Short mmCIF file of C-alpha atoms in Angstrom, two decimals:
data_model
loop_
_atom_site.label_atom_id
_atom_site.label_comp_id
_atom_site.label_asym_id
_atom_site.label_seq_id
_atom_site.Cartn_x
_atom_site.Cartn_y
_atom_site.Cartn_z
CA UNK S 1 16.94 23.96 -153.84
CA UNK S 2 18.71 21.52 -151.52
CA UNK S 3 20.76 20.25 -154.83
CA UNK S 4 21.88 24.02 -155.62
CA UNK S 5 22.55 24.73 -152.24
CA UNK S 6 20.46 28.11 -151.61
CA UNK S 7 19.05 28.41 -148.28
CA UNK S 8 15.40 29.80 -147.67
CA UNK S 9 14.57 32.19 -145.11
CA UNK S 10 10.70 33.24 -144.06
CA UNK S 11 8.88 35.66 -141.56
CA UNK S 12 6.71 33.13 -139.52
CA UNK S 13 4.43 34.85 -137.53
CA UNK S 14 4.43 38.05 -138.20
CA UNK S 15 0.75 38.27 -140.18
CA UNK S 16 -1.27 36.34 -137.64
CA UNK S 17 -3.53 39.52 -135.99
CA UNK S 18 -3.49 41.19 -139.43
CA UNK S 19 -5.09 38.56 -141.22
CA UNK S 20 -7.40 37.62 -138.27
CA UNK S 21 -8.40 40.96 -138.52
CA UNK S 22 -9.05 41.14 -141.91
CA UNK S 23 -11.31 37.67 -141.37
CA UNK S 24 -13.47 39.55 -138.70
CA UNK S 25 -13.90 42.77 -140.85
CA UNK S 26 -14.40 40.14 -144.06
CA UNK S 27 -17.30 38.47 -142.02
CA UNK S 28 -18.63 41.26 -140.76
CA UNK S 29 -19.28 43.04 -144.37
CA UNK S 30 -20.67 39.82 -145.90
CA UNK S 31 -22.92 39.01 -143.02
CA UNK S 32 -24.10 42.36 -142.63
CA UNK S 33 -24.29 43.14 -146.17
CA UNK S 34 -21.83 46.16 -146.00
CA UNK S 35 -20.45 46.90 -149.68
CA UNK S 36 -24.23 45.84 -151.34
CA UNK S 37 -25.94 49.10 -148.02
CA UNK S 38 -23.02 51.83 -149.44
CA UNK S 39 -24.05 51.13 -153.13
CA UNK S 40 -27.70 51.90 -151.99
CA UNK S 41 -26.43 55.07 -150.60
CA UNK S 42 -24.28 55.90 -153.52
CA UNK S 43 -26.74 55.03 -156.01
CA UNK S 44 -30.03 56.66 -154.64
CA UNK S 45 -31.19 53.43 -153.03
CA UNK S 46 -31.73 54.49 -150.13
CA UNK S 47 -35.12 56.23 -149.75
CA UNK S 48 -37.79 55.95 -146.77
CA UNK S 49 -36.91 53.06 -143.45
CA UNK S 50 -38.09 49.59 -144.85
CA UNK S 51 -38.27 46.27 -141.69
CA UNK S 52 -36.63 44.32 -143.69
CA UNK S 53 -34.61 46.57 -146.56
CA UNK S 54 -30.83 45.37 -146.47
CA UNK S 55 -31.18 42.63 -143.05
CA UNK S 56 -28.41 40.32 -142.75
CA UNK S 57 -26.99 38.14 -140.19
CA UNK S 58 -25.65 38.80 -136.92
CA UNK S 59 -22.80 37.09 -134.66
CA UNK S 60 -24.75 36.90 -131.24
CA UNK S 61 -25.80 33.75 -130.22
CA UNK S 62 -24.42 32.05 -132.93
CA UNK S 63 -22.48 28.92 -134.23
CA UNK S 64 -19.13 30.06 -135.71
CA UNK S 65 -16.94 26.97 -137.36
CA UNK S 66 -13.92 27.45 -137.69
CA UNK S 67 -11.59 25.47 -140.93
CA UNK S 68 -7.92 25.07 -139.06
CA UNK S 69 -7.80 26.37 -135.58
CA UNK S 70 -3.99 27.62 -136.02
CA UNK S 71 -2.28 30.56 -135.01
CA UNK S 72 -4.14 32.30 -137.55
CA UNK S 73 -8.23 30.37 -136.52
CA UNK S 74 -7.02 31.24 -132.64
CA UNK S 75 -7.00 34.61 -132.92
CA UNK S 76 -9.95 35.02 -135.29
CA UNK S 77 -12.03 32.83 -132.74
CA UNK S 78 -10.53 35.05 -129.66
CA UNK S 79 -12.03 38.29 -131.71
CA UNK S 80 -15.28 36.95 -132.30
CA UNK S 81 -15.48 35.61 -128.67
CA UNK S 82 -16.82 39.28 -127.53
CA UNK S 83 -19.87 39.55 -130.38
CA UNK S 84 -21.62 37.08 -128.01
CA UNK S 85 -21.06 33.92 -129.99
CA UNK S 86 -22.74 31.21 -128.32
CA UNK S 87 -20.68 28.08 -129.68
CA UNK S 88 -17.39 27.37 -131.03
CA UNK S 89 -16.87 24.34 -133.20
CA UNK S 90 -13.40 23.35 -135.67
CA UNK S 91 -12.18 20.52 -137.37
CA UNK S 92 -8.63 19.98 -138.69
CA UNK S 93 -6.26 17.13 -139.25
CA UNK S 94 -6.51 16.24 -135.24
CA UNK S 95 -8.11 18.03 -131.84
CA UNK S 96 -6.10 21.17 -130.04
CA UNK S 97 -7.86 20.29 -126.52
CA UNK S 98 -5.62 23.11 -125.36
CA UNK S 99 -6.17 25.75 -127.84
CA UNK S 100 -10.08 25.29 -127.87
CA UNK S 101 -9.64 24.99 -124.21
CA UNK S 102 -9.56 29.03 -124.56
CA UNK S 103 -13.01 29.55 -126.92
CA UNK S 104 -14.84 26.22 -125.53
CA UNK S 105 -14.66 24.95 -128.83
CA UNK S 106 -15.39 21.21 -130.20
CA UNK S 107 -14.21 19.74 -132.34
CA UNK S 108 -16.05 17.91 -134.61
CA UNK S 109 -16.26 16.45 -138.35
CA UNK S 110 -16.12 18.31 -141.52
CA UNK S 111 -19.80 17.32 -142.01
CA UNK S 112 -20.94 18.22 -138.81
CA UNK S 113 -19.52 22.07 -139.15
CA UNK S 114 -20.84 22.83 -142.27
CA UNK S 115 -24.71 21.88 -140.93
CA UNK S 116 -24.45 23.42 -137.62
CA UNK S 117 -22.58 26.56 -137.96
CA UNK S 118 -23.83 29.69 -138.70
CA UNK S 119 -20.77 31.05 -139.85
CA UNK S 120 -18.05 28.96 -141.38
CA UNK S 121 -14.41 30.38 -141.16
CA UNK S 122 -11.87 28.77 -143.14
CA UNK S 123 -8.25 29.48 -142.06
CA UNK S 124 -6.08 26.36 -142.36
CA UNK S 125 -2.82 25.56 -145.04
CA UNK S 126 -3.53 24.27 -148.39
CA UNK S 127 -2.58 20.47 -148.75
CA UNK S 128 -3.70 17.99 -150.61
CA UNK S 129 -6.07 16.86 -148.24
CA UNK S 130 -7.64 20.28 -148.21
CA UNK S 131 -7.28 21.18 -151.65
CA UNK S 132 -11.38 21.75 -153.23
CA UNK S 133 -12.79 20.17 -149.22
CA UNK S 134 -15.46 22.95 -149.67
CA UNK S 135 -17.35 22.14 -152.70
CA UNK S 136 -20.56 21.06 -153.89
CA UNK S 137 -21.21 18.47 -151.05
CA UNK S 138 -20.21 20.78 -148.27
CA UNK S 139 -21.82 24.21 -149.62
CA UNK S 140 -25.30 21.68 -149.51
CA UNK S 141 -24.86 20.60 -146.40
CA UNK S 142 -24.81 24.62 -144.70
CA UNK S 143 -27.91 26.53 -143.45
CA UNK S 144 -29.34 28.48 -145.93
CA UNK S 145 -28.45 31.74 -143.70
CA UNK S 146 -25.17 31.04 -143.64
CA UNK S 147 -21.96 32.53 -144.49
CA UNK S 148 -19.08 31.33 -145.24
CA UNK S 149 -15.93 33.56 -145.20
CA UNK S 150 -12.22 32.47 -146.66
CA UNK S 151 -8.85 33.74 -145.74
CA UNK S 152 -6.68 30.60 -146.48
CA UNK S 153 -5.78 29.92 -149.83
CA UNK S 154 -8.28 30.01 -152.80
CA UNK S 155 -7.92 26.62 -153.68
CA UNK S 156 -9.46 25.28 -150.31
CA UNK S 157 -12.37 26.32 -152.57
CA UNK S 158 -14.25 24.54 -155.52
CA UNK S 159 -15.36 28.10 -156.39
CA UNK S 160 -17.55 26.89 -159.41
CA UNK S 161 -19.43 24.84 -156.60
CA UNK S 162 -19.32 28.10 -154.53
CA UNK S 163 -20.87 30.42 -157.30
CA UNK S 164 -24.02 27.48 -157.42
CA UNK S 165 -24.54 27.77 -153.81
CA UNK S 166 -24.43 31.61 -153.37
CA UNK S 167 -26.54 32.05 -157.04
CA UNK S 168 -29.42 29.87 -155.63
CA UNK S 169 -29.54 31.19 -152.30
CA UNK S 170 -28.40 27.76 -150.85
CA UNK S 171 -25.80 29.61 -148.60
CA UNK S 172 -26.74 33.66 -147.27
CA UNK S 173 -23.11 34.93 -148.58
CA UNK S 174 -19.67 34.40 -149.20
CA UNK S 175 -16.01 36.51 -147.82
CA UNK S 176 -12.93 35.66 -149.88
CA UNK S 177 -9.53 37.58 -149.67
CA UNK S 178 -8.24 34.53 -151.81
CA UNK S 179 -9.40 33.17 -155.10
CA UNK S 180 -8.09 31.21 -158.05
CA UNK S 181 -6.43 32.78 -159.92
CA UNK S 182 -4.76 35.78 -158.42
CA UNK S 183 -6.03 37.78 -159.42
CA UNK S 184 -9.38 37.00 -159.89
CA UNK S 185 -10.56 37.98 -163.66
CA UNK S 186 -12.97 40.58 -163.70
CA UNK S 187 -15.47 38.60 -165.52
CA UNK S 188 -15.30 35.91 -163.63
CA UNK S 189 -19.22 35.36 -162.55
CA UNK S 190 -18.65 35.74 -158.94
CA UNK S 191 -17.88 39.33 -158.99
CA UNK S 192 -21.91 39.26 -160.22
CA UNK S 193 -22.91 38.57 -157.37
CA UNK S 194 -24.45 40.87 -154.40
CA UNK S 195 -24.11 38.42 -152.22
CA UNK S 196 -20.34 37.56 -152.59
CA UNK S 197 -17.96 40.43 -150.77
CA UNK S 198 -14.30 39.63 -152.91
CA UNK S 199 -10.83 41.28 -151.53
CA UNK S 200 -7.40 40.84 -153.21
CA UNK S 201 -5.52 39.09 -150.69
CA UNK S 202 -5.15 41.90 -148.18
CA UNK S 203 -4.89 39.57 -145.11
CA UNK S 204 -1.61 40.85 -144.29
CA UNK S 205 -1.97 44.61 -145.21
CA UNK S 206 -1.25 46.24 -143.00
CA UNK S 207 1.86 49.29 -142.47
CA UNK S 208 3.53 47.45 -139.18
CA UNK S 209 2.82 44.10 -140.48
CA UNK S 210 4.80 44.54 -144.09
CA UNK S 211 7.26 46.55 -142.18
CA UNK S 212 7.94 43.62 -139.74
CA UNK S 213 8.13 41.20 -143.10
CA UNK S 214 10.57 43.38 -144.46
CA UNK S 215 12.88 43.48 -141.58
CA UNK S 216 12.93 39.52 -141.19
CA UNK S 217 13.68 39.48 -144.55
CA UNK S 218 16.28 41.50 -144.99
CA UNK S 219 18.13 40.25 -141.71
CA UNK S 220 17.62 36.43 -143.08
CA UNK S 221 19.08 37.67 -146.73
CA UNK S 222 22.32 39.52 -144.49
CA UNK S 223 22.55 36.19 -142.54
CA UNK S 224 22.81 34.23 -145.45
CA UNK S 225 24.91 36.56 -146.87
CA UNK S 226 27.70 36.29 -144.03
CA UNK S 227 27.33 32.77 -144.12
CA UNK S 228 25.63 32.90 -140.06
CA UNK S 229 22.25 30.91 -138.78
CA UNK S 230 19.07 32.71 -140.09
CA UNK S 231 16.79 33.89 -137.80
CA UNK S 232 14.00 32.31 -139.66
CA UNK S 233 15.55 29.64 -141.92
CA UNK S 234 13.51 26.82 -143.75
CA UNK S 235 14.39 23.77 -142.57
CA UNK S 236 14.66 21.89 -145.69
#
């Protein structure tokens, strides 16, 4: 691109409390077992009260990690702040002393998340250094009523590894509104499972959000057109 001479131009910011939204709503179907109770209802499951007929897991008093405490891991941590969560922890490529100073939260070693935390939130970029990190070793490491919920990119994700862990009950259950491939084939074994909630990268869908997106874009495409700064220009 550089070579060619086309400039880039991108909407930065724009999907941050859409797709922190989407986390919290992802969690809270997963943990509470939300699609696998309306199939009960739809299917004639759902007969006399049971104790223990479709439990999950709830948010209060709980550990929530948190995979790349960005713009993006802020604002999911600030929404899940009122459910009563009792402890914050991330991890990333270095500490944010002043954006956990908000949420309290530690940071702390891959390792060290994935055994404590009760709910594991994964929200940072794909690089190579995060490319598979949650895989066989880490899934074995979490409580076995945990859940683990991803809004990043799919290939954060050794999903074979993932499927293994959710199939033997090693983790509780599993949000993803990414996957690899997009999308996801409708054979592919995790759609099998109960226990694994699956949305097709809808972080950012939302009416005012895509609106927004297609604003910026169109005003960086009429900049570049004119020959004039973008508003949002890539750097590169």
């Amino acid at each position: 691109v550089p070579r060619s001479g086309i400039r880039v131009g991108y909407t930065p910011d724009v999907l941050t409390d859409a797709t922190a939204e989407l986390t919290v709503a992802l969690l809270l179907s997963a943990c509470r077992r939300l699609p696998e109770a309306a199939e009960q209802v739809r299917s004639g499951g759902w007969t006399t009260w049971k104790p223990l007929w479709m439990c999950g897991h709830g948010l209060s008093d709980s550990t929530v990690g948190i995979i790349g405490l960005g713009r993006i891991g802020q604002a999911v941590a600030r929404r899940l702040k009122p459910f009563g969560v009792r402890k914050f922890l991330y991890t990333g490529s270095g500490p944010k002393p002043e954006s956990a100073a908000e949420f309290g939260a530690e940071f702390v070693p891959l390792t060290r998340l994935a055994e404590e935390s009760d709910f594991v939130v994964v929200t940072c970029a794909l690089t190579p250094a995060t490319q598979g990190m949650c895989n066989k070793d880490f899934f074995g490491r979490m409580k076995k009523t945990s859940v683990f919920v991803n809004t990043s990119r799919g290939a954060v994700v050794n999903q074979e590894d993932l499927y293994d862990a959710l199939a033997s009950g090693q983790i509780a259950a599993a949000g993803l509104d990414v996957t690899t491939p997009e999308p996801l084939p409708t054979d592919h074994p995790l759609l099998a499972l109960k226990n694994c909630v699956i949305l097709p990268h809808i972080g950012s869908a939302t009416y005012a959000t895509r609106s927004t997106m297609a604003v910026l874009a169109a005003n960086n495409l009429l900049a570049g057109l004119r020959g004039e700064p973008m508003p949002h220009e890539l750097e590169l």
